[in-house]
mmCIF file of C-alpha atoms and ligand atoms in Angstrom:
data_model
loop_
_atom_site.group_PDB
_atom_site.id
_atom_site.type_symbol
_atom_site.label_atom_id
_atom_site.label_comp_id
_atom_site.label_asym_id
_atom_site.label_seq_id
_atom_site.Cartn_x
_atom_site.Cartn_y
_atom_site.Cartn_z
ATOM 1 C CA MET I 1 33.612 -14.541 96.961
ATOM 2 C CA SER I 2 32.587 -15.402 100.534
ATOM 3 C CA THR I 3 29.551 -17.633 101.007
ATOM 4 C CA PHE I 4 26.299 -16.058 102.096
ATOM 5 C CA PRO I 5 23.364 -18.091 103.395
ATOM 6 C CA LEU I 6 20.132 -17.636 101.454
ATOM 7 C CA ALA I 7 16.734 -19.325 101.569
ATOM 8 C CA LEU I 8 14.811 -20.110 98.404
ATOM 9 C CA PHE I 9 11.065 -20.388 99.073
ATOM 10 C CA VAL I 10 9.412 -22.234 96.219
ATOM 11 C CA GLY I 11 5.796 -21.383 95.407
ATOM 12 C CA GLY I 12 3.148 -23.033 93.257
ATOM 13 C CA GLY I 13 3.151 -20.848 90.140
ATOM 14 C CA LEU I 14 4.348 -21.831 86.697
ATOM 15 C CA ASP I 15 7.919 -20.772 87.471
ATOM 16 C CA ALA I 16 8.172 -23.316 90.323
ATOM 17 C CA CYS I 17 9.615 -25.774 87.814
ATOM 18 C CA ALA I 18 12.528 -23.392 87.282
ATOM 19 C CA ALA I 19 13.393 -23.432 90.998
ATOM 20 C CA PRO I 20 15.966 -26.280 90.868
ATOM 21 C CA ALA I 21 17.863 -24.460 88.107
ATOM 22 C CA VAL I 22 17.630 -21.205 90.090
ATOM 23 C CA ALA I 23 19.054 -22.969 93.158
ATOM 24 C CA VAL I 24 21.905 -24.402 91.096
ATOM 25 C CA ARG I 25 22.804 -20.944 89.734
ATOM 26 C CA LEU I 26 22.898 -19.515 93.248
ATOM 27 C CA ILE I 27 25.095 -22.353 94.525
ATOM 28 C CA ALA I 28 27.458 -22.034 91.571
ATOM 29 C CA ALA I 29 27.807 -18.327 92.408
ATOM 30 C CA GLY I 30 28.915 -19.268 95.927
ATOM 31 C CA TYR I 31 25.695 -18.891 97.937
ATOM 32 C CA GLU I 32 24.772 -21.411 100.608
ATOM 33 C CA VAL I 33 21.181 -22.192 99.618
ATOM 34 C CA GLN I 34 18.409 -23.721 101.727
ATOM 35 C CA VAL I 35 15.275 -24.680 99.819
ATOM 36 C CA VAL I 36 11.793 -24.617 101.368
ATOM 37 C CA LEU I 37 8.910 -26.130 99.369
ATOM 38 C CA THR I 38 5.382 -24.859 100.033
ATOM 39 C CA ASP I 39 2.484 -27.322 99.776
ATOM 40 C CA ALA I 40 1.567 -25.737 96.442
ATOM 41 C CA ALA I 41 5.121 -26.335 95.171
ATOM 42 C CA ARG I 42 4.982 -29.989 96.271
ATOM 43 C CA GLN I 43 2.025 -30.496 93.920
ATOM 44 C CA LEU I 44 4.351 -29.618 91.033
ATOM 45 C CA LEU I 45 7.799 -30.724 92.171
ATOM 46 C CA THR I 46 9.121 -33.415 94.449
ATOM 47 C CA PRO I 47 12.167 -32.979 96.714
ATOM 48 C CA ALA I 48 13.930 -35.386 94.348
ATOM 49 C CA ALA I 49 14.146 -32.573 91.769
ATOM 50 C CA PHE I 50 16.441 -30.772 94.226
ATOM 51 C CA ARG I 51 18.299 -33.864 95.454
ATOM 52 C CA LEU I 52 19.593 -34.295 91.907
ATOM 53 C CA ALA I 53 21.359 -30.987 92.406
ATOM 54 C CA GLY I 54 22.647 -32.072 95.829
ATOM 55 C CA ILE I 55 20.094 -30.023 97.800
ATOM 56 C CA GLU I 56 17.900 -31.516 100.527
ATOM 57 C CA PRO I 57 14.797 -29.313 101.019
ATOM 58 C CA VAL I 58 14.233 -28.201 104.620
ATOM 59 C CA ASP I 59 11.123 -27.233 106.584
ATOM 60 C CA THR I 60 12.424 -24.313 108.614
ATOM 61 C CA VAL I 61 15.158 -21.748 108.093
ATOM 62 C CA PRO I 62 17.153 -19.652 110.580
ATOM 63 C CA ALA I 63 15.547 -16.376 111.682
ATOM 64 C CA GLY I 64 16.608 -13.342 109.650
ATOM 65 C CA ILE I 65 18.045 -15.275 106.687
ATOM 66 C CA PRO I 66 17.583 -13.412 103.351
ATOM 67 C CA ILE I 67 14.813 -15.011 101.304
ATOM 68 C CA ILE I 68 14.154 -15.331 97.576
ATOM 69 C CA LEU I 69 10.603 -16.265 96.606
ATOM 70 C CA CYS I 70 10.443 -18.366 93.432
ATOM 71 C CA PRO I 71 7.955 -17.568 92.062
ATOM 72 C CA ALA I 72 6.539 -14.832 94.256
ATOM 73 C CA ASP I 73 2.948 -15.975 94.718
ATOM 74 C CA GLU I 74 0.331 -16.058 97.434
ATOM 75 C CA ALA I 75 1.254 -19.471 98.801
ATOM 76 C CA VAL I 76 4.806 -18.349 99.509
ATOM 77 C CA GLY I 77 3.507 -15.159 101.081
ATOM 78 C CA LEU I 78 1.363 -17.202 103.490
ATOM 79 C CA ARG I 79 4.308 -19.438 104.299
ATOM 80 C CA LEU I 80 6.438 -16.380 105.128
ATOM 81 C CA GLU I 81 3.898 -15.225 107.704
ATOM 82 C CA THR I 82 4.721 -18.302 109.774
ATOM 83 C CA LEU I 83 8.365 -17.177 110.213
ATOM 84 C CA PRO I 84 9.217 -15.622 113.596
ATOM 85 C CA SER I 85 11.618 -12.980 112.325
ATOM 86 C CA LEU I 86 11.829 -12.028 108.715
ATOM 87 C CA GLY I 87 15.035 -10.886 107.008
ATOM 88 C CA ARG I 88 15.215 -9.183 103.635
ATOM 89 C CA VAL I 89 12.912 -10.663 100.998
ATOM 90 C CA ALA I 90 13.036 -10.460 97.199
ATOM 91 C CA GLY I 91 10.584 -12.058 94.773
ATOM 92 C CA LEU I 92 11.239 -13.521 91.343
ATOM 93 C CA GLY I 93 8.440 -12.562 88.981
ATOM 94 C CA GLN I 94 5.581 -10.516 90.374
ATOM 95 C CA ALA I 95 6.229 -7.532 92.618
ATOM 96 C CA SER I 96 4.222 -7.087 95.792
ATOM 97 C CA ALA I 97 3.768 -4.267 98.262
ATOM 98 C CA ALA I 98 5.863 -6.241 100.742
ATOM 99 C CA PHE I 99 8.968 -6.953 98.661
ATOM 100 C CA PRO I 100 10.616 -5.936 95.374
ATOM 101 C CA ALA I 101 10.639 -8.266 92.410
ATOM 102 C CA PHE I 102 13.443 -9.230 90.057
ATOM 103 C CA ALA I 103 13.200 -11.039 86.713
ATOM 104 C CA ARG I 104 14.059 -14.724 87.054
ATOM 105 C CA GLU I 105 17.140 -14.280 84.854
ATOM 106 C CA ASP I 106 18.320 -11.645 87.370
ATOM 107 C CA VAL I 107 18.389 -14.054 90.324
ATOM 108 C CA LEU I 108 22.093 -13.381 91.017
ATOM 109 C CA LEU I 109 21.342 -9.668 91.166
ATOM 110 C CA ALA I 110 18.469 -10.389 93.585
ATOM 111 C CA ALA I 111 20.900 -12.384 95.740
ATOM 112 C CA ARG I 112 23.471 -9.579 95.666
ATOM 113 C CA TRP I 113 20.770 -7.053 96.602
ATOM 114 C CA LEU I 114 19.708 -9.264 99.538
ATOM 115 C CA CYS I 115 23.230 -9.833 100.850
ATOM 116 C CA SER I 116 24.876 -6.420 100.314
ATOM 117 C CA PRO I 117 25.566 -4.077 103.236
ATOM 118 C CA ARG I 118 23.703 -0.807 102.648
ATOM 119 C CA LEU I 119 26.904 1.271 102.504
ATOM 120 C CA LEU I 120 25.227 3.867 100.273
ATOM 121 C CA ALA I 121 21.862 4.154 102.068
ATOM 122 C CA ASP I 122 20.376 7.666 101.771
ATOM 123 C CA ARG I 123 22.840 8.551 98.990
ATOM 124 C CA THR I 124 21.967 9.461 95.427
ATOM 125 C CA ILE I 125 24.492 8.539 92.751
ATOM 126 C CA LEU I 126 24.442 9.674 89.149
ATOM 127 C CA ILE I 127 26.074 7.313 86.666
ATOM 128 C CA THR I 128 26.649 7.705 82.922
ATOM 129 C CA ALA I 129 27.079 4.614 80.776
ATOM 130 C CA GLY I 130 27.391 3.297 77.267
ATOM 131 C CA PRO I 131 28.453 4.944 74.052
ATOM 132 C CA THR I 132 26.777 8.012 72.582
ATOM 133 C CA ALA I 133 25.329 8.062 69.079
ATOM 134 C CA GLU I 134 26.041 11.205 67.066
ATOM 135 C CA ASP I 135 23.580 11.471 64.209
ATOM 136 C CA ILE I 136 24.784 12.231 60.686
ATOM 137 C CA ASP I 137 21.385 11.839 59.023
ATOM 138 C CA PRO I 138 18.156 9.945 59.888
ATOM 139 C CA VAL I 139 19.819 6.542 59.392
ATOM 140 C CA ARG I 140 23.552 7.025 60.077
ATOM 141 C CA PHE I 141 25.507 7.915 63.182
ATOM 142 C CA LEU I 142 28.976 7.913 64.745
ATOM 143 C CA THR I 143 29.529 5.737 67.821
ATOM 144 C CA ASN I 144 32.120 3.481 69.502
ATOM 145 C CA ARG I 145 32.591 -0.031 70.886
ATOM 146 C CA SER I 146 31.269 0.603 74.407
ATOM 147 C CA THR I 147 28.481 -1.841 75.379
ATOM 148 C CA GLY I 148 27.611 -0.134 78.674
ATOM 149 C CA ARG I 149 28.577 -3.162 80.766
ATOM 150 C CA MET I 150 30.821 -1.318 83.262
ATOM 151 C CA GLY I 151 28.235 1.438 83.772
ATOM 152 C CA ILE I 152 25.400 -1.080 84.242
ATOM 153 C CA ALA I 153 27.580 -2.924 86.779
ATOM 154 C CA LEU I 154 28.221 0.323 88.674
ATOM 155 C CA ALA I 155 24.515 1.208 88.635
ATOM 156 C CA THR I 156 23.216 -2.185 89.775
ATOM 157 C CA VAL I 157 25.903 -2.666 92.424
ATOM 158 C CA ALA I 158 25.317 0.889 93.766
ATOM 159 C CA ALA I 159 21.584 0.090 94.013
ATOM 160 C CA CYS I 160 22.466 -3.154 95.854
ATOM 161 C CA LEU I 161 24.451 -1.042 98.328
ATOM 162 C CA GLY I 162 21.256 0.928 98.994
ATOM 163 C CA ALA I 163 21.846 4.016 96.843
ATOM 164 C CA ARG I 164 19.203 5.780 94.796
ATOM 165 C CA VAL I 165 20.764 5.574 91.340
ATOM 166 C CA ILE I 166 20.129 7.766 88.302
ATOM 167 C CA LEU I 167 21.634 6.053 85.263
ATOM 168 C CA VAL I 168 21.916 8.274 82.179
ATOM 169 C CA HIS I 169 22.871 6.024 79.301
ATOM 170 C CA GLY I 170 23.443 6.073 75.566
ATOM 171 C CA PRO I 171 22.276 3.202 73.297
ATOM 172 C CA LEU I 172 23.220 0.050 75.231
ATOM 173 C CA ALA I 173 24.211 -3.257 73.647
ATOM 174 C CA LEU I 174 23.144 -5.036 76.857
ATOM 175 C CA ARG I 175 19.958 -5.134 78.901
ATOM 176 C CA CYS I 176 19.959 -3.071 82.077
ATOM 177 C CA PRO I 177 18.103 -5.134 84.701
ATOM 178 C CA PRO I 178 15.284 -3.242 86.427
ATOM 179 C CA MET I 179 15.723 -3.201 90.216
ATOM 180 C CA PRO I 180 14.663 -1.205 93.280
ATOM 181 C CA GLY I 181 16.354 2.182 93.561
ATOM 182 C CA LEU I 182 17.497 2.304 89.926
ATOM 183 C CA GLU I 183 16.088 4.912 87.537
ATOM 184 C CA THR I 184 17.243 4.900 83.912
ATOM 185 C CA ILE I 185 17.297 7.871 81.543
ATOM 186 C CA PRO I 186 18.038 6.850 77.927
ATOM 187 C CA VAL I 187 19.699 9.436 75.680
ATOM 188 C CA ARG I 188 21.408 9.377 72.253
ATOM 189 C CA GLY I 189 24.014 12.044 71.683
ATOM 190 C CA ALA I 190 26.632 13.733 73.874
ATOM 191 C CA ARG I 191 24.669 17.006 74.014
ATOM 192 C CA GLU I 192 21.551 15.191 75.166
ATOM 193 C CA MET I 193 23.588 13.295 77.786
ATOM 194 C CA HIS I 194 25.097 16.586 78.991
ATOM 195 C CA ALA I 195 21.606 18.121 79.357
ATOM 196 C CA ALA I 196 20.203 15.045 81.163
ATOM 197 C CA VAL I 197 23.153 14.978 83.593
ATOM 198 C CA HIS I 198 22.870 18.689 84.396
ATOM 199 C CA GLY I 199 19.100 18.300 84.849
ATOM 200 C CA ARG I 200 19.641 15.835 87.705
ATOM 201 C CA VAL I 201 23.105 16.437 89.208
ATOM 202 C CA HIS I 202 21.805 18.775 91.928
ATOM 203 C CA GLU I 203 20.074 15.730 93.508
ATOM 204 C CA CYS I 204 23.307 13.731 93.720
ATOM 205 C CA ASP I 205 26.001 13.132 96.341
ATOM 206 C CA ALA I 206 28.338 11.550 93.799
ATOM 207 C CA ALA I 207 28.628 11.222 90.032
ATOM 208 C CA ILE I 208 30.460 8.415 88.267
ATOM 209 C CA LEU I 209 31.030 9.180 84.600
ATOM 210 C CA CYS I 210 31.647 5.904 82.886
ATOM 211 C CA ALA I 211 30.109 6.679 79.471
ATOM 212 C CA ALA I 212 32.315 6.557 76.384
ATOM 213 C CA VAL I 213 31.149 9.950 75.164
ATOM 214 C CA ALA I 214 31.982 10.848 71.564
ATOM 215 C CA ASP I 215 34.573 13.628 71.443
ATOM 216 C CA PHE I 216 33.233 14.963 68.145
ATOM 217 C CA THR I 217 29.779 15.180 66.599
ATOM 218 C CA PRO I 218 28.712 16.124 63.045
ATOM 219 C CA ARG I 219 28.406 19.895 62.766
ATOM 220 C CA ASP I 220 25.029 19.443 61.075
ATOM 221 C CA THR I 221 22.583 16.564 61.178
ATOM 222 C CA ALA I 222 20.963 16.187 57.749
ATOM 223 C CA GLY I 223 17.163 16.056 57.844
ATOM 224 C CA GLN I 224 17.147 13.628 54.920
ATOM 225 C CA LYS I 225 19.334 10.623 54.082
ATOM 226 C CA LEU I 226 22.571 11.775 52.443
ATOM 227 C CA LYS I 227 22.914 10.595 48.836
ATOM 228 C CA LYS I 228 26.123 9.208 47.345
ATOM 229 C CA THR I 229 25.190 10.094 43.745
ATOM 230 C CA GLY I 230 27.990 11.988 42.031
ATOM 231 C CA LEU I 231 30.358 11.808 45.044
ATOM 232 C CA ASP I 232 33.750 10.054 45.081
ATOM 233 C CA GLU I 233 34.621 11.435 48.472
ATOM 234 C CA LEU I 234 32.679 12.948 51.332
ATOM 235 C CA THR I 235 34.033 15.207 54.056
ATOM 236 C CA LEU I 236 31.998 15.446 57.216
ATOM 237 C CA PRO I 237 32.733 18.502 59.363
ATOM 238 C CA LEU I 238 32.839 17.549 63.056
ATOM 239 C CA VAL I 239 32.695 19.781 66.114
ATOM 240 C CA ARG I 240 33.713 19.102 69.723
ATOM 241 C CA THR I 241 31.081 17.782 72.137
ATOM 242 C CA PRO I 242 30.732 19.236 75.640
ATOM 243 C CA ASP I 243 33.011 17.502 78.189
ATOM 244 C CA ILE I 244 30.412 16.383 80.735
ATOM 245 C CA LEU I 245 32.933 15.303 83.372
ATOM 246 C CA ALA I 246 34.868 18.574 83.197
ATOM 247 C CA SER I 247 31.592 20.516 83.362
ATOM 248 C CA LEU I 248 30.696 18.761 86.638
ATOM 249 C CA GLY I 249 34.208 19.372 87.955
ATOM 250 C CA ALA I 250 33.633 23.090 87.424
ATOM 251 C CA LEU I 251 30.418 23.181 89.509
ATOM 252 C CA SER I 252 30.505 24.688 92.961
ATOM 253 C CA PRO I 253 29.549 22.913 95.081
ATOM 254 C CA ARG I 254 30.194 19.792 93.063
ATOM 255 C CA PRO I 255 29.352 16.154 93.795
ATOM 256 C CA TYR I 256 32.078 13.633 94.655
ATOM 257 C CA LEU I 257 33.373 12.976 91.165
ATOM 258 C CA VAL I 258 34.665 9.790 89.561
ATOM 259 C CA GLY I 259 35.860 9.651 85.970
ATOM 260 C CA PHE I 260 37.128 6.877 83.756
ATOM 261 C CA ALA I 261 40.115 6.814 81.478
ATOM 262 C CA ALA I 262 40.375 4.294 78.672
ATOM 263 C CA GLU I 263 43.882 4.421 77.315
ATOM 264 C CA THR I 264 46.046 2.269 75.114
ATOM 265 C CA HIS I 265 49.353 3.683 76.434
ATOM 266 C CA ASP I 266 50.860 5.961 79.116
ATOM 267 C CA LEU I 267 47.944 5.090 81.413
ATOM 268 C CA GLU I 268 49.352 6.694 84.547
ATOM 269 C CA ARG I 269 50.361 10.000 82.989
ATOM 270 C CA TYR I 270 46.985 10.497 81.268
ATOM 271 C CA ALA I 271 45.025 9.442 84.359
ATOM 272 C CA GLN I 272 46.876 11.855 86.698
ATOM 273 C CA ASP I 273 46.453 14.616 84.157
ATOM 274 C CA LYS I 274 42.692 13.919 83.893
ATOM 275 C CA LEU I 275 42.341 13.989 87.689
ATOM 276 C CA GLU I 276 43.723 17.542 87.778
ATOM 277 C CA ARG I 277 42.325 18.897 84.537
ATOM 278 C CA LYS I 278 38.746 17.681 85.057
ATOM 279 C CA ASN I 279 38.831 18.349 88.823
ATOM 280 C CA CYS I 280 37.808 14.805 89.868
ATOM 281 C CA ASP I 281 38.271 12.853 93.090
ATOM 282 C CA LEU I 282 38.985 9.505 91.446
ATOM 283 C CA ILE I 283 40.005 8.362 87.997
ATOM 284 C CA CYS I 284 39.514 4.687 87.152
ATOM 285 C CA ALA I 285 41.952 3.903 84.396
ATOM 286 C CA ASN I 286 41.775 0.798 82.270
ATOM 287 C CA ASP I 287 44.110 -0.438 79.646
ATOM 288 C CA VAL I 288 41.886 -0.935 76.607
ATOM 289 C CA ALA I 289 44.786 -2.366 74.600
ATOM 290 C CA ALA I 290 44.692 -5.577 76.721
ATOM 291 C CA ALA I 291 42.345 -8.253 75.330
ATOM 292 C CA ASP I 292 40.830 -9.053 78.744
ATOM 293 C CA SER I 293 40.195 -5.460 79.825
ATOM 294 C CA GLY I 294 38.085 -2.568 78.577
ATOM 295 C CA PHE I 295 35.458 -2.538 75.856
ATOM 296 C CA ALA I 296 33.047 -5.401 75.194
ATOM 297 C CA VAL I 297 34.577 -7.949 77.611
ATOM 298 C CA PRO I 298 33.139 -8.960 81.014
ATOM 299 C CA THR I 299 36.363 -8.204 82.913
ATOM 300 C CA ASN I 300 38.428 -5.116 83.633
ATOM 301 C CA ARG I 301 41.876 -4.448 85.047
ATOM 302 C CA ILE I 302 41.521 -1.017 86.619
ATOM 303 C CA THR I 303 43.972 1.204 88.458
ATOM 304 C CA ILE I 304 42.299 3.818 90.643
ATOM 305 C CA PHE I 305 44.114 7.168 90.802
ATOM 306 C CA ARG I 306 43.405 9.550 93.702
ATOM 307 C CA ARG I 307 44.548 13.027 94.645
ATOM 308 C CA ASN I 308 47.721 13.101 96.729
ATOM 309 C CA GLN I 309 47.519 9.391 97.503
ATOM 310 C CA PRO I 310 49.140 6.363 95.929
ATOM 311 C CA PRO I 311 47.212 4.651 93.092
ATOM 312 C CA ILE I 312 45.268 1.455 93.844
ATOM 313 C CA PRO I 313 45.910 -1.254 91.237
ATOM 314 C CA LEU I 314 42.985 -3.701 91.151
ATOM 315 C CA PRO I 315 43.550 -7.205 89.826
ATOM 316 C CA LEU I 316 41.662 -8.515 86.779
ATOM 317 C CA LEU I 317 38.060 -8.612 88.063
ATOM 318 C CA ASP I 318 34.663 -9.107 86.553
ATOM 319 C CA LYS I 319 32.993 -5.757 86.080
ATOM 320 C CA GLU I 320 30.573 -6.207 89.031
ATOM 321 C CA GLU I 321 33.475 -6.860 91.406
ATOM 322 C CA ALA I 322 35.444 -3.917 89.992
ATOM 323 C CA ALA I 323 32.315 -1.768 90.466
ATOM 324 C CA ALA I 324 32.023 -2.947 94.093
ATOM 325 C CA ARG I 325 35.647 -1.872 94.808
ATOM 326 C CA ILE I 326 35.116 1.573 93.274
ATOM 327 C CA LEU I 327 31.832 2.065 95.151
ATOM 328 C CA GLU I 328 33.448 1.101 98.474
ATOM 329 C CA LEU I 329 35.868 4.008 98.000
ATOM 330 C CA VAL I 330 32.961 6.323 97.121
ATOM 331 C CA ALA I 331 31.015 5.185 100.221
ATOM 332 C CA GLN I 332 34.069 5.789 102.448
ATOM 333 C CA ALA I 333 34.563 9.269 101.006
ATOM 334 C CA LEU I 334 30.918 10.415 101.354
HETATM 335 O O1 LIG E 401 39.137 12.925 78.119
HETATM 336 P P1 LIG E 401 38.582 11.543 78.113
HETATM 337 O O2 LIG E 401 37.478 11.344 77.112
HETATM 338 O O3 LIG E 401 39.607 10.452 78.040
HETATM 339 O O4 LIG E 401 37.918 11.409 79.568
HETATM 340 C C1 LIG E 401 37.220 10.272 79.930
HETATM 341 C C2 LIG E 401 36.295 10.598 81.064
HETATM 342 O O5 LIG E 401 35.565 11.795 80.790
HETATM 343 C C3 LIG E 401 35.237 9.552 81.272
HETATM 344 O O6 LIG E 401 34.866 9.565 82.632
HETATM 345 C C4 LIG E 401 34.107 10.031 80.389
HETATM 346 O O7 LIG E 401 32.848 9.531 80.803
HETATM 347 C C5 LIG E 401 34.195 11.519 80.570
HETATM 348 N N1 LIG E 401 33.786 12.316 79.398
HETATM 349 C C6 LIG E 401 32.630 13.081 79.460
HETATM 350 N N2 LIG E 401 32.270 13.870 78.387
HETATM 351 C C7 LIG E 401 33.021 13.892 77.269
HETATM 352 C C8 LIG E 401 34.191 13.106 77.183
HETATM 353 C C9 LIG E 401 34.540 12.326 78.264
HETATM 354 O O8 LIG E 401 31.949 13.059 80.487
HETATM 355 N N3 LIG E 401 32.630 14.648 76.249
#
């Protein structure tokens, strides 16, 4: 990743003591960090706390540099007013009318939001993520190994690129970080996901369907817990779920449409077939048989299939970087 300059303005609140660790995380992620201590911060921390991490606090920063306030408090706000020209600002902790806030644990997301070109400004993108849960009875359900990580990466990176994002997601194994521009709609089953998607798709320029939607759901959901008494075997009738991606492909007009294909074999043949059959613009295919790609790992090796153009094989990337590559293609196409 290329290095981006960032300024970290340290305020006087309780979280000031976390600032050296925050700076270290940013540097480790490749950012070039300049630290400014307010008077209030100097009551709590000395510059030596930063020197240990190889950072020498400064008094002024270049005009227009993106700024993270840690924590976002009044003292830092006052300090900002002394700057001649202000770049983008994000706060850690409290939100303010002047800038959006991110949780401290989401500092790398805040940095990405500050440094990303707004390639998707004025665009609305619908994203589906996670598994679905198909209820058998009040306590049991059918699901799969999807954690939602790829869909969360797509949603957060799209919001960093300036899009308004509507994320419709099944039960996630991971936390989806709140951030400006990102709206989340939690659902459980495939039918509910289908309804939520169709309720909002008319607002969207593009839809990226990343959810691992169950193909089958129990024909009936029992109102009471099923009992095993007297049964040696149980047969559960299943029925097909609606294909959400294909249903969007059939709309006219339809949004720019991106689907995913998780395959264990014959990746290319299935992906090309899906592109035609579901009437999509892009299919992102990943080999879920590989240990470092697909479900429940932080990395993916994706090949992007397009209509009448050669496929684009991406290298093994972490899911945020893979999301950024896919979204660049979407931005170009819109
Ligand atoms: O046909 P297959 O399930 O392999 O297609 C995968 C793609 O279709 C993914 O983009 C997935 O999100 C989407 N899909 C869907 N609704 C379904 C099944 C799959 O939107 N019921």
